[in-house]
Structures are given as C-alpha cells and as structure tokens.
Amino acid sequence: MVNVLLAGAVAMVFSLFGTPLFIRFLVRRGYGQFIRDDGPTSHHTKRGTPTMGGAVIIGATLAGYVVSHLLLILLDVTGILEVTHSRFSLSAVLVLFLITGLGVIGFLDDYTKISKQRSLGLTSAEKLTGQTVVAIVFALAALLLEGDSTRAPASTAVSFVRDTAVDLAFAGPVLGVILFIVWANVLIAGASNGVNLTDGLDGLATGASVMVFAAYSVIGIWQYNQNCQLAPGPNCYDVRDALDLAVVACSVAGACFGFLWWNASPAKIFMGDTGSLALGGGLAGLAITTRTELLLAVLGGLFVMITLSVIIQVASFKLTRKRVFRMAPLQHHFELLGWAEVTIVIRFWIIAGICVAVGLGLFYGEWVANL
C-alpha cells in the first residue's frame, strides 16, 4: 500500500514541476498546436499552445514507478521504516511498455503536425501499423511469458470482473493465441482512440483519466488482498502482480494530476496524441492484466460515449447524408450549442465519475455476491 501511494506522489511531483520546464522548452522551439479551421471558432485562440505534453505524463509515470520501488528498498535496507517491497514485475513492465510504445507513436504524430504545420500528422495507415506492432508485442509477451512465476500476466479467457467461461482457446492453444492477439488489438485500439477523441477540451481527457486510473489502483489493491496465492478460496482473484499493477495505475493517476494543474482551462499545454494514445494504452493494458477487460467499458464509460458519438455521426452521414450531432466528437456538439468549455468539461467529469462509481460497484458487488 505504501508503494502505491509513494508512486502516485512521486509521479505527481515530477509532473507538477516538470511540466512548466517542458512548456518553456517547447515555446523556445516553437512547438505549438495547429488548430483545424473547421472546428469551433473559440479554439482558434489556442493556436500555438505547446503540445506533446504527454511526454511529461509518460516520464512522470516511469519515474513514479521506478523511484517508489527504489525508495522502499532504501527504507527497508537502512531500517528507517519496516516495509514490504516488491521487485519490478513482468505485468507492470509490460503495461509500462505499452504506455511508452503508444506514446512514441503519438509523439511521431504530434511532431509531424508541428513540423508540417497541419492538423493531420501520421496517416491512418501509419498510425494503425504502429499501434498494431506495439499491441502484438504486448499481447504475445503478456500471454506467453511467465518470468519467475507459474502464471502469465494475461489469459485467453475473456474477462469482466474476473475471467469468464468464454475462452478464446476453445479450439486449441494456437488459435487461442491468434484470437487473443486480435482481442488485445481491439481493446488497445479502442481505448487509445477513445481517449484520443476525448482530448478536445482543456483538461477533459486528463481529468477523466485520473478517475479511471485511480479506480484501477483500488482494483489492484483489492485483488492483491484477495489473491489466490495469499488467500486461496472460491472467491479469490487469479491475477498475477496485482499490487504492482496498482503501483502503475497510481503512478499514471499522479502524473495526470500534476499535468492537470497546467492543462486545466485555459490550458498552458496540451497532452497531444503523445499523451492520449499512451493513456488509452495504459487503460487497456491494465484491463488485460487485471482480468477486467469488459469492465473497462463501464469504468471508461465517458470515452465509450464519445467514441460512439463519432461512429453514429459517420454512419448517419454515410447512410442518410444527415448529421445527428452538430459536430463530433460529442463535446464539440455542446460547444456549438453554446455551452461554455468549462461547463462541458465539469459535466463530462461528473459523467466519468458516475461511470467509475458504477464500475467499482459492479466489481465489488460480484465479490460480495459470491461470498
């Protein structure tokens, strides 16, 4: 538990004080956001605001995770405080790899926009190829590597609050691996693009992400306390490295908290695709390794809602040549209705909080129901 809180605190401090330094660096380089002309007119004032702030979130997350482990080892060795420290775990390293890998794809996308002064960065094919390669490496490692344990971080069983009876390896292990890679790609692409679509207003995606990652911190701690290795029983969780996954989740939440100080309206910096793809990848990675894949759709309900608004808009226009919303994603629809940006952000945060509360309620309720 100390490790979890320490990781969040270190990441928050790193992000809080590192972000203004990164802002000054970006301003000197002239790395400002390019704004689409067909978007809400209020966004034109944001042209030139430094972007690629997701690099700070990723750096702070890695710092929170690594420094918290090192500090606990130091406290234990010196005898200053009696704590139980854990080694770097395979599950946590894989989630951090997914966050960093997708962050690199987002960075290349952001840098292309800036260097070519346009609203479009990498082509859809280039971005999808990069995401797919990172996702495949993560999926194979999570499913096949065991490290110093008898269990791999992931399972071919489709999970909700724990593994269900639906197993992708129903026709053998080879097909199971193939179907799991496809399933993992769907989850990773869906989550990363969902956060990416939500990142349209100052602080919206950052604040919503804080809540979902905080929820995964709670889930990881709960799974650790009720783990089959520590407390075997019919209601235990067969999740590897649950506590260390909570450390990762709290690190990301802390990093987002510190970044939100500078990203809140009026934003001094945007996370860009560097941050949104990384955060979405982190959510998908945690969902896969904590065996809560389908629960992510509830916890991240705001991201799902905004993604659906884009799907509905595109489908409606292609089929009927009519638009359901004034503009998609959904937050821009309300902007064109005259809602103030801060009003939209706060109300969407409320929706995100409700989704997280419902998701945690389902997670805990399933455990109680099986007592």
mmCIF file with all atom_site columns, C-alpha atoms in Angstrom, residues 145-261:
data_model
loop_
_atom_site.group_PDB
_atom_site.id
_atom_site.type_symbol
_atom_site.label_atom_id
_atom_site.label_alt_id
_atom_site.label_comp_id
_atom_site.label_asym_id
_atom_site.label_entity_id
_atom_site.label_seq_id
_atom_site.pdbx_PDB_ins_code
_atom_site.Cartn_x
_atom_site.Cartn_y
_atom_site.Cartn_z
_atom_site.occupancy
_atom_site.B_iso_or_equiv
_atom_site.pdbx_formal_charge
_atom_site.auth_seq_id
_atom_site.auth_comp_id
_atom_site.auth_asym_id
_atom_site.auth_atom_id
_atom_site.pdbx_PDB_model_num
ATOM 1   C CA . LEU A 1 145 ? 5.921   -15.119 -20.809 1.00 0.00 ? 145 LEU A CA 1
ATOM 2   C CA . GLU A 1 146 ? 5.859   -16.361 -17.233 1.00 0.00 ? 146 GLU A CA 1
ATOM 3   C CA . GLY A 1 147 ? 9.122   -14.999 -15.863 1.00 0.00 ? 147 GLY A CA 1
ATOM 4   C CA . ASP A 1 148 ? 9.699   -16.200 -12.299 1.00 0.00 ? 148 ASP A CA 1
ATOM 5   C CA . SER A 1 149 ? 6.045   -17.188 -11.860 1.00 0.00 ? 149 SER A CA 1
ATOM 6   C CA . THR A 1 150 ? 3.944   -20.129 -12.952 1.00 0.00 ? 150 THR A CA 1
ATOM 7   C CA . ARG A 1 151 ? 1.368   -17.782 -14.457 1.00 0.00 ? 151 ARG A CA 1
ATOM 8   C CA . ALA A 1 152 ? 1.473   -15.423 -17.405 1.00 0.00 ? 152 ALA A CA 1
ATOM 9   C CA . PRO A 1 153 ? 0.129   -11.876 -16.918 1.00 0.00 ? 153 PRO A CA 1
ATOM 10  C CA . ALA A 1 154 ? -2.759  -12.435 -19.362 1.00 0.00 ? 154 ALA A CA 1
ATOM 11  C CA . SER A 1 155 ? -5.248  -15.177 -20.128 1.00 0.00 ? 155 SER A CA 1
ATOM 12  C CA . THR A 1 156 ? -7.123  -16.341 -23.213 1.00 0.00 ? 156 THR A CA 1
ATOM 13  C CA . ALA A 1 157 ? -10.333 -16.224 -21.162 1.00 0.00 ? 157 ALA A CA 1
ATOM 14  C CA . VAL A 1 158 ? -12.436 -13.132 -21.854 1.00 0.00 ? 158 VAL A CA 1
ATOM 15  C CA . SER A 1 159 ? -12.887 -11.304 -18.562 1.00 0.00 ? 159 SER A CA 1
ATOM 16  C CA . PHE A 1 160 ? -15.413 -8.964  -16.957 1.00 0.00 ? 160 PHE A CA 1
ATOM 17  C CA . VAL A 1 161 ? -14.621 -8.526  -13.260 1.00 0.00 ? 161 VAL A CA 1
ATOM 18  C CA . ARG A 1 162 ? -12.642 -11.768 -13.464 1.00 0.00 ? 162 ARG A CA 1
ATOM 19  C CA . ASP A 1 163 ? -12.131 -14.463 -16.107 1.00 0.00 ? 163 ASP A CA 1
ATOM 20  C CA . THR A 1 164 ? -15.389 -15.744 -17.584 1.00 0.00 ? 164 THR A CA 1
ATOM 21  C CA . ALA A 1 165 ? -16.207 -19.129 -19.117 1.00 0.00 ? 165 ALA A CA 1
ATOM 22  C CA . VAL A 1 166 ? -15.646 -17.700 -22.605 1.00 0.00 ? 166 VAL A CA 1
ATOM 23  C CA . ASP A 1 167 ? -12.189 -18.921 -23.619 1.00 0.00 ? 167 ASP A CA 1
ATOM 24  C CA . LEU A 1 168 ? -10.548 -17.843 -26.880 1.00 0.00 ? 168 LEU A CA 1
ATOM 25  C CA . ALA A 1 169 ? -8.563  -21.091 -26.836 1.00 0.00 ? 169 ALA A CA 1
ATOM 26  C CA . PHE A 1 170 ? -11.724 -23.169 -27.344 1.00 0.00 ? 170 PHE A CA 1
ATOM 27  C CA . ALA A 1 171 ? -10.225 -24.808 -30.441 1.00 0.00 ? 171 ALA A CA 1
ATOM 28  C CA . GLY A 1 172 ? -6.676  -25.218 -29.200 1.00 0.00 ? 172 GLY A CA 1
ATOM 29  C CA . PRO A 1 173 ? -3.779  -23.079 -27.932 1.00 0.00 ? 173 PRO A CA 1
ATOM 30  C CA . VAL A 1 174 ? -2.577  -21.887 -31.355 1.00 0.00 ? 174 VAL A CA 1
ATOM 31  C CA . LEU A 1 175 ? -5.974  -20.455 -32.303 1.00 0.00 ? 175 LEU A CA 1
ATOM 32  C CA . GLY A 1 176 ? -6.238  -19.118 -28.770 1.00 0.00 ? 176 GLY A CA 1
ATOM 33  C CA . VAL A 1 177 ? -3.040  -17.103 -29.195 1.00 0.00 ? 177 VAL A CA 1
ATOM 34  C CA . ILE A 1 178 ? -4.184  -15.739 -32.550 1.00 0.00 ? 178 ILE A CA 1
ATOM 35  C CA . LEU A 1 179 ? -7.625  -14.750 -31.249 1.00 0.00 ? 179 LEU A CA 1
ATOM 36  C CA . PHE A 1 180 ? -6.088  -13.206 -28.128 1.00 0.00 ? 180 PHE A CA 1
ATOM 37  C CA . ILE A 1 181 ? -3.804  -11.036 -30.273 1.00 0.00 ? 181 ILE A CA 1
ATOM 38  C CA . VAL A 1 182 ? -6.861  -9.853  -32.220 1.00 0.00 ? 182 VAL A CA 1
ATOM 39  C CA . TRP A 1 183 ? -8.809  -9.269  -28.986 1.00 0.00 ? 183 TRP A CA 1
ATOM 40  C CA . ALA A 1 184 ? -5.928  -7.354  -27.399 1.00 0.00 ? 184 ALA A CA 1
ATOM 41  C CA . ASN A 1 185 ? -5.592  -5.188  -30.508 1.00 0.00 ? 185 ASN A CA 1
ATOM 42  C CA . VAL A 1 186 ? -9.313  -4.360  -30.365 1.00 0.00 ? 186 VAL A CA 1
ATOM 43  C CA . LEU A 1 187 ? -9.057  -3.367  -26.699 1.00 0.00 ? 187 LEU A CA 1
ATOM 44  C CA . ILE A 1 188 ? -5.871  -1.329  -27.143 1.00 0.00 ? 188 ILE A CA 1
ATOM 45  C CA . ALA A 1 189 ? -7.015  0.436   -30.311 1.00 0.00 ? 189 ALA A CA 1
ATOM 46  C CA . GLY A 1 190 ? -10.441 1.124   -28.812 1.00 0.00 ? 190 GLY A CA 1
ATOM 47  C CA . ALA A 1 191 ? -9.093  2.529   -25.549 1.00 0.00 ? 191 ALA A CA 1
ATOM 48  C CA . SER A 1 192 ? -6.287  4.599   -27.075 1.00 0.00 ? 192 SER A CA 1
ATOM 49  C CA . ASN A 1 193 ? -8.514  6.089   -29.761 1.00 0.00 ? 193 ASN A CA 1
ATOM 50  C CA . GLY A 1 194 ? -11.285 6.655   -27.208 1.00 0.00 ? 194 GLY A CA 1
ATOM 51  C CA . VAL A 1 195 ? -9.023  8.811   -25.034 1.00 0.00 ? 195 VAL A CA 1
ATOM 52  C CA . ASN A 1 196 ? -7.688  10.475  -28.178 1.00 0.00 ? 196 ASN A CA 1
ATOM 53  C CA . LEU A 1 197 ? -11.195 11.508  -29.276 1.00 0.00 ? 197 LEU A CA 1
ATOM 54  C CA . THR A 1 198 ? -11.990 12.777  -25.768 1.00 0.00 ? 198 THR A CA 1
ATOM 55  C CA . ASP A 1 199 ? -8.916  15.006  -25.752 1.00 0.00 ? 199 ASP A CA 1
ATOM 56  C CA . GLY A 1 200 ? -10.580 18.019  -27.343 1.00 0.00 ? 200 GLY A CA 1
ATOM 57  C CA . LEU A 1 201 ? -11.218 20.413  -24.450 1.00 0.00 ? 201 LEU A CA 1
ATOM 58  C CA . ASP A 1 202 ? -8.856  21.735  -21.789 1.00 0.00 ? 202 ASP A CA 1
ATOM 59  C CA . GLY A 1 203 ? -8.492  19.140  -19.019 1.00 0.00 ? 203 GLY A CA 1
ATOM 60  C CA . LEU A 1 204 ? -11.299 16.862  -20.213 1.00 0.00 ? 204 LEU A CA 1
ATOM 61  C CA . ALA A 1 205 ? -9.313  13.715  -21.052 1.00 0.00 ? 205 ALA A CA 1
ATOM 62  C CA . THR A 1 206 ? -6.778  14.300  -18.283 1.00 0.00 ? 206 THR A CA 1
ATOM 63  C CA . GLY A 1 207 ? -9.391  14.632  -15.538 1.00 0.00 ? 207 GLY A CA 1
ATOM 64  C CA . ALA A 1 208 ? -11.403 11.658  -16.751 1.00 0.00 ? 208 ALA A CA 1
ATOM 65  C CA . SER A 1 209 ? -8.232  9.549   -16.981 1.00 0.00 ? 209 SER A CA 1
ATOM 66  C CA . VAL A 1 210 ? -7.321  10.371  -13.369 1.00 0.00 ? 210 VAL A CA 1
ATOM 67  C CA . MET A 1 211 ? -10.592 8.818   -12.204 1.00 0.00 ? 211 MET A CA 1
ATOM 68  C CA . VAL A 1 212 ? -10.261 5.606   -14.220 1.00 0.00 ? 212 VAL A CA 1
ATOM 69  C CA . PHE A 1 213 ? -6.622  5.044   -13.269 1.00 0.00 ? 213 PHE A CA 1
ATOM 70  C CA . ALA A 1 214 ? -7.487  5.721   -9.625  1.00 0.00 ? 214 ALA A CA 1
ATOM 71  C CA . ALA A 1 215 ? -10.171 3.034   -9.941  1.00 0.00 ? 215 ALA A CA 1
ATOM 72  C CA . TYR A 1 216 ? -7.568  0.582   -11.217 1.00 0.00 ? 216 TYR A CA 1
ATOM 73  C CA . SER A 1 217 ? -5.374  1.437   -8.224  1.00 0.00 ? 217 SER A CA 1
ATOM 74  C CA . VAL A 1 218 ? -8.240  0.365   -5.956  1.00 0.00 ? 218 VAL A CA 1
ATOM 75  C CA . ILE A 1 219 ? -8.908  -2.757  -8.044  1.00 0.00 ? 219 ILE A CA 1
ATOM 76  C CA . GLY A 1 220 ? -5.247  -3.792  -7.945  1.00 0.00 ? 220 GLY A CA 1
ATOM 77  C CA . ILE A 1 221 ? -5.025  -3.380  -4.161  1.00 0.00 ? 221 ILE A CA 1
ATOM 78  C CA . TRP A 1 222 ? -8.260  -5.333  -3.661  1.00 0.00 ? 222 TRP A CA 1
ATOM 79  C CA . GLN A 1 223 ? -7.123  -8.147  -5.956  1.00 0.00 ? 223 GLN A CA 1
ATOM 80  C CA . TYR A 1 224 ? -3.812  -8.343  -4.109  1.00 0.00 ? 224 TYR A CA 1
ATOM 81  C CA . ASN A 1 225 ? -5.522  -8.658  -0.725  1.00 0.00 ? 225 ASN A CA 1
ATOM 82  C CA . GLN A 1 226 ? -7.875  -11.336 -2.110  1.00 0.00 ? 226 GLN A CA 1
ATOM 83  C CA . ASN A 1 227 ? -5.291  -13.058 -4.317  1.00 0.00 ? 227 ASN A CA 1
ATOM 84  C CA . CYS A 1 228 ? -5.376  -16.819 -4.711  1.00 0.00 ? 228 CYS A CA 1
ATOM 85  C CA . GLN A 1 229 ? -1.679  -17.016 -3.773  1.00 0.00 ? 229 GLN A CA 1
ATOM 86  C CA . LEU A 1 230 ? -2.215  -15.240 -0.450  1.00 0.00 ? 230 LEU A CA 1
ATOM 87  C CA . ALA A 1 231 ? -5.821  -16.061 0.423   1.00 0.00 ? 231 ALA A CA 1
ATOM 88  C CA . PRO A 1 232 ? -6.893  -19.135 -1.565  1.00 0.00 ? 232 PRO A CA 1
ATOM 89  C CA . GLY A 1 233 ? -10.611 -19.708 -1.765  1.00 0.00 ? 233 GLY A CA 1
ATOM 90  C CA . PRO A 1 234 ? -13.568 -19.865 -4.155  1.00 0.00 ? 234 PRO A CA 1
ATOM 91  C CA . ASN A 1 235 ? -13.775 -16.071 -4.369  1.00 0.00 ? 235 ASN A CA 1
ATOM 92  C CA . CYS A 1 236 ? -10.083 -15.219 -4.804  1.00 0.00 ? 236 CYS A CA 1
ATOM 93  C CA . TYR A 1 237 ? -8.539  -13.485 -7.819  1.00 0.00 ? 237 TYR A CA 1
ATOM 94  C CA . ASP A 1 238 ? -6.083  -15.380 -10.007 1.00 0.00 ? 238 ASP A CA 1
ATOM 95  C CA . VAL A 1 239 ? -4.257  -12.205 -11.052 1.00 0.00 ? 239 VAL A CA 1
ATOM 96  C CA . ARG A 1 240 ? -0.501  -12.008 -11.225 1.00 0.00 ? 240 ARG A CA 1
ATOM 97  C CA . ASP A 1 241 ? 1.342   -8.955  -9.800  1.00 0.00 ? 241 ASP A CA 1
ATOM 98  C CA . ALA A 1 242 ? -1.886  -7.228  -8.732  1.00 0.00 ? 242 ALA A CA 1
ATOM 99  C CA . LEU A 1 243 ? -0.192  -4.905  -6.238  1.00 0.00 ? 243 LEU A CA 1
ATOM 100 C CA . ASP A 1 244 ? 2.464   -3.808  -8.720  1.00 0.00 ? 244 ASP A CA 1
ATOM 101 C CA . LEU A 1 245 ? -0.255  -3.097  -11.267 1.00 0.00 ? 245 LEU A CA 1
ATOM 102 C CA . ALA A 1 246 ? -1.846  -0.838  -8.653  1.00 0.00 ? 246 ALA A CA 1
ATOM 103 C CA . VAL A 1 247 ? 1.515   0.936   -8.397  1.00 0.00 ? 247 VAL A CA 1
ATOM 104 C CA . VAL A 1 248 ? 1.492   1.543   -12.157 1.00 0.00 ? 248 VAL A CA 1
ATOM 105 C CA . ALA A 1 249 ? -2.115  2.765   -12.103 1.00 0.00 ? 249 ALA A CA 1
ATOM 106 C CA . CYS A 1 250 ? -1.447  5.174   -9.226  1.00 0.00 ? 250 CYS A CA 1
ATOM 107 C CA . SER A 1 251 ? 1.700   6.428   -10.977 1.00 0.00 ? 251 SER A CA 1
ATOM 108 C CA . VAL A 1 252 ? -0.331  7.330   -14.062 1.00 0.00 ? 252 VAL A CA 1
ATOM 109 C CA . ALA A 1 253 ? -3.076  8.921   -11.936 1.00 0.00 ? 253 ALA A CA 1
ATOM 110 C CA . GLY A 1 254 ? -0.485  11.007  -10.078 1.00 0.00 ? 254 GLY A CA 1
ATOM 111 C CA . ALA A 1 255 ? 1.187   12.045  -13.330 1.00 0.00 ? 255 ALA A CA 1
ATOM 112 C CA . CYS A 1 256 ? -2.189  13.140  -14.738 1.00 0.00 ? 256 CYS A CA 1
ATOM 113 C CA . PHE A 1 257 ? -2.966  15.073  -11.541 1.00 0.00 ? 257 PHE A CA 1
ATOM 114 C CA . GLY A 1 258 ? 0.245   17.089  -11.838 1.00 0.00 ? 258 GLY A CA 1
ATOM 115 C CA . PHE A 1 259 ? -0.285  17.652  -15.549 1.00 0.00 ? 259 PHE A CA 1
ATOM 116 C CA . LEU A 1 260 ? -3.891  18.764  -14.978 1.00 0.00 ? 260 LEU A CA 1
ATOM 117 C CA . TRP A 1 261 ? -2.631  21.769  -12.985 1.00 0.00 ? 261 TRP A CA 1
#
